[in-house]
DNA sequence: ACGAAGACAACACAAATGTG
DNA sequence: CACATTTGTGTTGTCTTCGT
């Protein structure tokens, strides 16, 4: 994912992506072209961080006019993001103002990780696919690709290789059009009857087609949708009850008044409000309590 | 061989919230 | 009040594949 936390042990598996960004093979939001046109500047920024230590974009900013939108990056921010993309800089956290703080990998990662050998692109991609199948259990080729945001076309032959090597086993799932795969050691688990409010960024829902296939649950994040076009609300949490997606709630923490506000509740087709109210109420209580909200 | 459908890439376009 | 913060989604256009 773009801005997900990952275990540092995965660093070697993503080095091929950093290399691709550095060589210009991988295009990203115009960062590649910015670098091509501002090489000396970008190198100066990197040198600055190496010498002076971690920095936020603001510290290096020369902006004099107001920002027009979130996406209105000045040169310093663009340079830092380019270096972040190529792995020459990493994030070592965020400041008190939310701003991402950048530093060189040598000061962010443990030595043990930096010294780990770099696998080939193919080996790295296959390792990511194996981790994906462990996470997903049963998955289509596209599901596996999506888990670490790989491209289906690139992954397709690798999945075949993993099948030939006996790492993955091809299976079919009732109601699925595409072929599915399981890990060779996969065992049929007991059915789970989980009940939980899910984060909009929960790994259970981030692969939309899989989510629709498994749970018949159509979900889109509406944080980036203009208010007038939103169907369910700004920050909507899917609600799973007894292992099924039964609805969604738009929540907001009103910290000033110590209240968890439930802005809206929607149930899926065929689900009656009365059947979810109790479980939902319990989950909302849990949530307000760990957020430290009284009501 | 042809048309249709599907896949894919490129692109445009979006705001509420915590902190000091 | 000022100020800082990201990436998901739908559309459009193009290429690929599939079925007849």
Tab-separated table of C-alpha atoms (C1' of nucleotides) in Angstrom:
chain	number	residue	atom	x	y	z
A	1	UNK	CA	0.000	0.000	0.000
A	2	UNK	CA	1.026	3.573	-0.466
A	3	UNK	CA	1.266	4.755	3.115
A	4	UNK	CA	0.969	1.564	5.132
A	5	UNK	CA	3.235	0.544	7.971
A	6	UNK	CA	5.215	-2.572	7.097
A	7	UNK	CA	7.481	-4.803	9.159
A	8	UNK	CA	11.051	-3.652	8.587
A	9	UNK	CA	11.968	-7.217	7.625
A	10	UNK	CA	10.129	-6.567	4.348
A	11	UNK	CA	12.581	-3.849	3.334
A	12	UNK	CA	14.673	-6.145	1.083
A	13	UNK	CA	11.513	-7.289	-0.713
A	14	UNK	CA	10.737	-3.749	-1.802
A	15	UNK	CA	14.206	-2.727	-2.894
A	16	UNK	CA	13.404	-3.639	-6.502
A	17	UNK	CA	10.678	-0.999	-6.429
A	18	UNK	CA	13.055	1.615	-5.081
A	19	UNK	CA	15.536	0.693	-7.804
A	20	UNK	CA	12.828	0.992	-10.442
A	21	UNK	CA	11.914	4.426	-9.144
A	22	UNK	CA	15.546	5.499	-9.208
A	23	UNK	CA	16.055	4.326	-12.774
A	24	UNK	CA	12.903	6.098	-13.903
A	25	UNK	CA	11.339	2.798	-14.930
A	26	UNK	CA	8.525	3.306	-12.487
A	27	UNK	CA	6.584	6.527	-12.982
A	28	UNK	CA	4.895	8.065	-9.986
A	29	UNK	CA	2.810	11.242	-9.747
A	30	UNK	CA	5.222	13.231	-11.827
A	31	UNK	CA	7.965	12.743	-9.258
A	32	UNK	CA	10.121	11.055	-11.856
A	33	UNK	CA	9.909	14.014	-14.223
A	34	UNK	CA	10.511	16.439	-11.372
A	35	UNK	CA	13.754	14.655	-10.637
A	36	UNK	CA	14.772	14.648	-14.303
A	37	UNK	CA	14.392	18.426	-14.381
A	38	UNK	CA	15.806	19.174	-10.918
A	39	UNK	CA	18.559	16.628	-10.329
A	40	UNK	CA	20.988	19.000	-8.648
A	41	UNK	CA	18.323	20.372	-6.333
A	42	UNK	CA	17.130	16.909	-5.279
A	43	UNK	CA	20.709	15.834	-4.581
A	44	UNK	CA	21.253	18.956	-2.504
A	45	UNK	CA	18.185	18.135	-0.410
A	46	UNK	CA	19.454	14.599	0.187
A	47	UNK	CA	22.871	15.926	1.195
A	48	UNK	CA	21.191	18.364	3.562
A	49	UNK	CA	19.353	15.552	5.360
A	50	UNK	CA	22.490	13.395	5.485
A	51	UNK	CA	24.418	16.209	7.131
A	52	UNK	CA	21.781	17.926	9.261
A	53	UNK	CA	19.558	15.046	10.280
A	54	UNK	CA	15.842	14.395	10.008
A	55	UNK	CA	13.580	17.045	8.582
A	56	UNK	CA	9.997	17.852	7.677
A	57	UNK	CA	8.979	19.439	4.396
A	58	UNK	CA	8.176	22.678	6.138
A	59	UNK	CA	11.711	23.166	7.441
A	60	UNK	CA	13.030	23.175	3.888
A	61	UNK	CA	10.133	25.019	2.307
A	62	UNK	CA	10.690	28.287	0.482
A	63	UNK	CA	6.995	28.803	-0.138
A	64	UNK	CA	5.766	32.359	0.223
A	65	UNK	CA	2.207	31.987	-1.071
A	66	UNK	CA	-0.595	30.005	0.529
A	67	UNK	CA	-1.070	26.399	-0.420
A	68	UNK	CA	-4.012	25.977	-2.775
A	69	UNK	CA	-4.754	22.342	-1.911
A	70	UNK	CA	-3.255	19.301	-0.257
A	71	UNK	CA	-1.693	18.345	-3.522
A	72	UNK	CA	0.010	21.659	-4.068
A	73	UNK	CA	3.557	20.579	-3.190
A	74	UNK	CA	6.449	22.996	-3.337
A	75	UNK	CA	9.885	22.005	-4.622
A	76	UNK	CA	11.260	20.900	-1.273
A	77	UNK	CA	8.277	18.662	-0.520
A	78	UNK	CA	8.380	17.214	-4.054
A	79	UNK	CA	12.099	16.486	-3.729
A	80	UNK	CA	11.602	14.803	-0.344
A	81	UNK	CA	8.771	12.681	-1.735
A	82	UNK	CA	10.925	11.675	-4.707
A	83	UNK	CA	13.666	10.585	-2.311
A	84	UNK	CA	11.071	8.757	-0.205
A	85	UNK	CA	9.838	6.934	-3.303
A	86	UNK	CA	13.340	5.819	-4.245
A	87	UNK	CA	14.178	4.717	-0.720
A	88	UNK	CA	17.008	7.213	-0.374
A	89	UNK	CA	14.981	8.704	2.440
A	90	UNK	CA	12.502	7.008	4.729
A	91	UNK	CA	9.927	8.251	7.185
A	92	UNK	CA	11.037	8.156	10.800
A	93	UNK	CA	7.691	9.328	12.116
A	94	UNK	CA	5.471	12.365	12.135
A	95	UNK	CA	5.854	15.668	13.911
A	96	UNK	CA	3.328	17.146	16.296
A	97	UNK	CA	1.747	18.872	13.289
A	98	UNK	CA	1.112	15.573	11.392
A	99	UNK	CA	3.919	16.352	9.003
A	100	UNK	CA	5.974	13.394	7.826
A	101	UNK	CA	9.549	13.484	9.093
A	102	UNK	CA	12.212	12.205	6.696
A	103	UNK	CA	15.620	10.737	7.393
A	104	UNK	CA	18.199	8.533	5.708
A	105	UNK	CA	17.667	4.744	5.993
A	106	UNK	CA	20.887	4.370	7.989
A	107	UNK	CA	19.274	6.288	10.837
A	108	UNK	CA	15.828	4.692	10.502
A	109	UNK	CA	16.408	0.973	9.973
A	110	UNK	CA	18.316	-1.399	12.237
A	111	UNK	CA	21.724	-2.390	10.863
A	112	UNK	CA	20.525	-5.983	10.699
A	113	UNK	CA	17.917	-4.993	8.122
A	114	UNK	CA	20.247	-2.790	6.073
A	115	UNK	CA	22.708	-5.674	5.835
A	116	UNK	CA	20.153	-8.201	4.635
A	117	UNK	CA	20.913	-9.301	1.074
A	118	UNK	CA	18.787	-7.936	-1.728
A	119	UNK	CA	16.768	-10.612	-3.519
A	120	UNK	CA	16.222	-10.420	-7.250
A	121	UNK	CA	13.023	-8.740	-8.385
A	122	UNK	CA	11.471	-12.111	-9.227
A	123	UNK	CA	12.409	-13.633	-5.880
A	124	UNK	CA	11.131	-10.582	-4.032
A	125	UNK	CA	7.838	-10.575	-5.906
A	126	UNK	CA	7.339	-14.286	-5.267
A	127	UNK	CA	8.071	-13.846	-1.580
A	128	UNK	CA	5.441	-11.097	-1.437
A	129	UNK	CA	2.962	-13.443	-3.122
A	130	UNK	CA	3.681	-16.170	-0.580
A	131	UNK	CA	3.130	-13.716	2.241
A	132	UNK	CA	-0.076	-12.651	0.535
A	133	UNK	CA	-1.449	-16.192	0.406
A	134	UNK	CA	-0.645	-16.662	4.098
A	135	UNK	CA	-2.606	-13.508	4.827
A	136	UNK	CA	-5.531	-14.222	2.524
A	137	UNK	CA	-5.959	-17.983	2.856
A	138	UNK	CA	-7.789	-18.509	-0.431
A	139	UNK	CA	-7.199	-16.029	-3.194
A	140	UNK	CA	-7.330	-15.383	-6.906
A	141	UNK	CA	-4.237	-14.303	-8.788
A	142	UNK	CA	-5.545	-10.736	-8.647
A	143	UNK	CA	-6.143	-10.894	-4.915
A	144	UNK	CA	-2.553	-12.024	-4.403
A	145	UNK	CA	-1.209	-9.293	-6.636
A	146	UNK	CA	-3.224	-6.624	-4.858
A	147	UNK	CA	-2.041	-7.512	-1.371
A	148	UNK	CA	1.283	-5.739	-1.872
A	149	UNK	CA	0.042	-3.660	-4.795
A	150	UNK	CA	1.688	-5.675	-7.535
A	151	UNK	CA	0.342	-5.682	-11.090
A	152	UNK	CA	-1.705	-8.708	-12.218
A	153	UNK	CA	0.121	-8.913	-15.548
A	154	UNK	CA	3.510	-9.073	-13.792
A	155	UNK	CA	2.338	-11.533	-11.163
A	156	UNK	CA	0.552	-13.986	-13.443
A	157	UNK	CA	3.624	-15.954	-14.592
A	158	UNK	CA	5.035	-15.898	-11.051
A	159	UNK	CA	1.889	-17.487	-9.676
A	160	UNK	CA	2.232	-20.222	-12.309
A	161	UNK	CA	5.823	-20.774	-11.211
A	162	UNK	CA	4.746	-21.058	-7.594
A	163	UNK	CA	2.162	-23.644	-8.615
A	164	UNK	CA	4.801	-25.616	-10.557
A	165	UNK	CA	7.117	-25.471	-7.576
A	166	UNK	CA	4.318	-26.804	-5.398
A	167	UNK	CA	4.195	-23.775	-3.137
A	168	UNK	CA	0.686	-22.879	-4.231
A	169	UNK	CA	-2.131	-25.297	-4.952
A	170	UNK	CA	-4.823	-24.461	-7.489
A	171	UNK	CA	-8.359	-24.879	-6.178
A	172	UNK	CA	-11.823	-23.816	-7.233
A	173	UNK	CA	-14.267	-21.979	-5.038
A	174	UNK	CA	-18.018	-22.224	-5.484
A	175	UNK	CA	-19.332	-19.028	-6.970
A	176	UNK	CA	-15.938	-17.685	-8.033
A	177	UNK	CA	-15.335	-17.300	-11.741
A	178	UNK	CA	-11.557	-17.107	-11.517
A	179	UNK	CA	-9.221	-19.878	-10.418
A	180	UNK	CA	-8.189	-19.703	-6.801
A	181	UNK	CA	-5.048	-20.681	-4.907
A	182	UNK	CA	-4.152	-21.885	-1.439
A	183	UNK	CA	-0.754	-22.419	0.179
A	184	UNK	CA	0.372	-26.032	0.104
A	185	UNK	CA	0.251	-26.175	3.901
A	186	UNK	CA	-3.153	-24.550	4.147
A	187	UNK	CA	-5.665	-26.309	6.319
A	188	UNK	CA	-9.379	-25.833	6.266
A	189	UNK	CA	-10.036	-23.663	9.303
A	190	UNK	CA	-13.035	-23.649	11.539
A	191	UNK	CA	-15.579	-21.068	10.546
A	192	UNK	CA	-15.141	-17.786	12.370
A	193	UNK	CA	-18.023	-15.696	13.625
A	194	UNK	CA	-16.244	-12.415	14.209
A	195	UNK	CA	-18.005	-9.217	15.143
A	196	UNK	CA	-16.151	-5.938	14.757
A	197	UNK	CA	-16.166	-2.432	13.416
A	198	UNK	CA	-13.515	-2.295	10.699
A	199	UNK	CA	-11.236	0.582	9.878
A	200	UNK	CA	-11.714	1.975	6.353
A	201	UNK	CA	-8.116	0.830	5.818
A	202	UNK	CA	-8.548	-2.666	7.264
A	203	UNK	CA	-6.803	-5.306	5.181
A	204	UNK	CA	-10.085	-7.202	5.091
A	205	UNK	CA	-11.704	-4.559	2.894
A	206	UNK	CA	-8.888	-2.949	0.973
A	207	UNK	CA	-9.110	-5.284	-2.029
A	208	UNK	CA	-12.514	-4.184	-3.316
A	209	UNK	CA	-13.256	-6.982	-5.823
A	210	UNK	CA	-12.280	-9.638	-3.283
A	211	UNK	CA	-14.428	-7.986	-0.685
A	212	UNK	CA	-17.399	-7.958	-3.020
A	213	UNK	CA	-16.790	-11.589	-3.973
A	214	UNK	CA	-16.416	-12.828	-0.399
A	215	UNK	CA	-18.925	-10.685	1.453
A	216	UNK	CA	-21.099	-9.143	-1.254
A	217	UNK	CA	-20.078	-5.844	0.290
A	218	UNK	CA	-19.470	-2.812	-1.905
A	219	UNK	CA	-17.196	-0.350	-0.155
A	220	UNK	CA	-15.588	2.898	-1.209
A	221	UNK	CA	-13.733	5.356	0.985
A	222	UNK	CA	-15.561	8.664	0.774
A	223	UNK	CA	-12.987	10.779	2.588
A	224	UNK	CA	-11.834	12.054	-0.789
A	225	UNK	CA	-15.345	12.407	-2.208
A	226	UNK	CA	-16.936	15.863	-2.292
A	227	UNK	CA	-19.519	16.086	0.417
A	228	UNK	CA	-22.471	16.382	-1.950
A	229	UNK	CA	-21.541	13.147	-3.711
A	230	UNK	CA	-21.056	11.028	-0.591
A	231	UNK	CA	-23.494	8.186	-0.133
A	232	UNK	CA	-22.657	7.044	3.396
A	233	UNK	CA	-20.461	9.694	5.002
A	234	UNK	CA	-16.943	11.024	5.527
A	235	UNK	CA	-15.392	8.325	7.705
A	236	UNK	CA	-17.393	5.140	7.333
A	237	UNK	CA	-16.512	1.940	9.191
A	238	UNK	CA	-17.804	-1.356	7.804
A	239	UNK	CA	-19.561	-3.451	10.422
A	240	UNK	CA	-18.991	-7.197	10.487
A	241	UNK	CA	-21.346	-9.279	12.601
A	242	UNK	CA	-20.985	-13.042	13.002
A	243	UNK	CA	-18.606	-13.123	10.065
A	244	UNK	CA	-20.885	-11.264	7.702
A	245	UNK	CA	-20.865	-7.695	6.488
A	246	UNK	CA	-24.166	-6.376	7.739
A	247	UNK	CA	-23.792	-2.612	7.577
A	248	UNK	CA	-21.686	0.489	8.008
A	249	UNK	CA	-21.534	3.485	10.331
A	250	UNK	CA	-20.175	6.993	9.913
A	251	UNK	CA	-18.326	7.855	13.118
A	252	UNK	CA	-16.710	10.973	14.489
A	253	UNK	CA	-14.949	11.573	17.766
A	254	UNK	CA	-16.202	14.805	19.305
A	255	UNK	CA	-13.314	15.151	21.733
A	256	UNK	CA	-14.333	18.548	23.050
A	257	UNK	CA	-17.575	17.063	24.376
A	258	UNK	CA	-16.149	13.585	24.976
A	259	UNK	CA	-18.707	11.959	22.697
A	260	UNK	CA	-18.503	9.330	20.008
A	261	UNK	CA	-20.909	10.625	17.375
A	262	UNK	CA	-22.697	8.094	15.203
A	263	UNK	CA	-23.493	10.267	12.200
A	264	UNK	CA	-25.257	7.551	10.251
A	265	UNK	CA	-26.065	3.847	10.262
A	266	UNK	CA	-26.735	1.900	7.090
A	267	UNK	CA	-27.598	-1.769	6.838
A	268	UNK	CA	-26.922	-3.961	3.829
A	269	UNK	CA	-29.786	-5.156	1.655
A	270	UNK	CA	-31.890	-7.689	3.474
A	271	UNK	CA	-30.499	-6.840	6.912
A	272	UNK	CA	-32.944	-5.438	9.435
A	273	UNK	CA	-31.721	-2.759	11.836
A	274	UNK	CA	-33.229	-4.622	14.752
A	275	UNK	CA	-30.973	-7.622	14.124
A	276	UNK	CA	-27.754	-5.604	14.382
A	277	UNK	CA	-28.575	-2.954	16.968
A	278	UNK	CA	-27.381	-4.893	19.974
A	279	UNK	CA	-24.082	-6.072	18.579
A	280	UNK	CA	-23.433	-2.691	17.035
A	281	UNK	CA	-24.149	-0.916	20.276
A	282	UNK	CA	-21.640	-3.156	22.070
A	283	UNK	CA	-18.965	-2.427	19.476
A	284	UNK	CA	-19.640	1.307	19.667
A	285	UNK	CA	-19.216	1.134	23.441
A	286	UNK	CA	-15.855	-0.605	22.983
A	287	UNK	CA	-14.762	2.019	20.511
A	288	UNK	CA	-15.738	5.016	22.604
A	289	UNK	CA	-14.019	3.480	25.582
A	290	UNK	CA	-10.673	2.937	23.872
A	291	UNK	CA	-10.913	6.422	22.423
A	292	UNK	CA	-11.395	7.699	25.968
A	293	UNK	CA	-14.796	9.211	25.166
A	294	UNK	CA	-17.430	9.198	27.873
A	295	UNK	CA	-20.620	9.096	25.872
B	1	DA	C1'	-11.657	-11.741	-39.627
B	2	DC	C1'	-14.346	-9.078	-37.060
B	3	DG	C1'	-16.742	-7.005	-33.296
B	4	DA	C1'	-17.432	-6.987	-28.432
B	5	DA	C1'	-15.896	-7.141	-24.095
B	6	DG	C1'	-12.465	-6.835	-20.884
B	7	DA	C1'	-8.070	-5.124	-19.120
B	8	DC	C1'	-5.221	-1.550	-18.414
B	9	DA	C1'	-3.037	3.044	-18.269
B	10	DA	C1'	-3.428	7.868	-17.847
B	11	DC	C1'	-5.707	11.483	-16.002
B	12	DA	C1'	-8.625	14.641	-13.327
B	13	DC	C1'	-10.239	15.639	-9.093
B	14	DA	C1'	-11.535	15.595	-4.531
B	15	DA	C1'	-11.429	18.418	2.781
B	16	DA	C1'	-11.860	17.557	7.497
B	17	DT	C1'	-9.011	17.464	11.451
B	18	DG	C1'	-5.399	17.852	15.231
B	19	DT	C1'	-2.157	20.880	17.176
B	20	DG	C1'	-0.156	24.946	19.041
C	1	DC	C1'	-7.154	30.941	13.903
C	2	DA	C1'	-3.249	29.372	11.027
C	3	DC	C1'	-1.235	25.664	9.257
C	4	DA	C1'	0.119	21.213	8.195
C	5	DT	C1'	-1.206	16.699	6.390
C	6	DT	C1'	-2.887	11.348	1.228
C	7	DT	C1'	-4.294	8.511	-1.978
C	8	DG	C1'	-8.777	6.579	-3.795
C	9	DT	C1'	-12.216	6.695	-7.422
C	10	DG	C1'	-14.480	7.423	-11.728
C	11	DT	C1'	-13.820	8.520	-16.507
C	12	DT	C1'	-11.744	8.227	-20.795
C	13	DG	C1'	-9.004	6.332	-24.177
C	14	DT	C1'	-6.223	2.514	-25.877
C	15	DC	C1'	-4.678	-2.016	-26.183
C	16	DT	C1'	-5.629	-7.082	-25.698
C	17	DT	C1'	-8.185	-11.036	-25.739
C	18	DC	C1'	-12.000	-13.750	-26.650
C	19	DG	C1'	-15.843	-15.726	-29.064
C	20	DT	C1'	-18.400	-16.303	-33.159
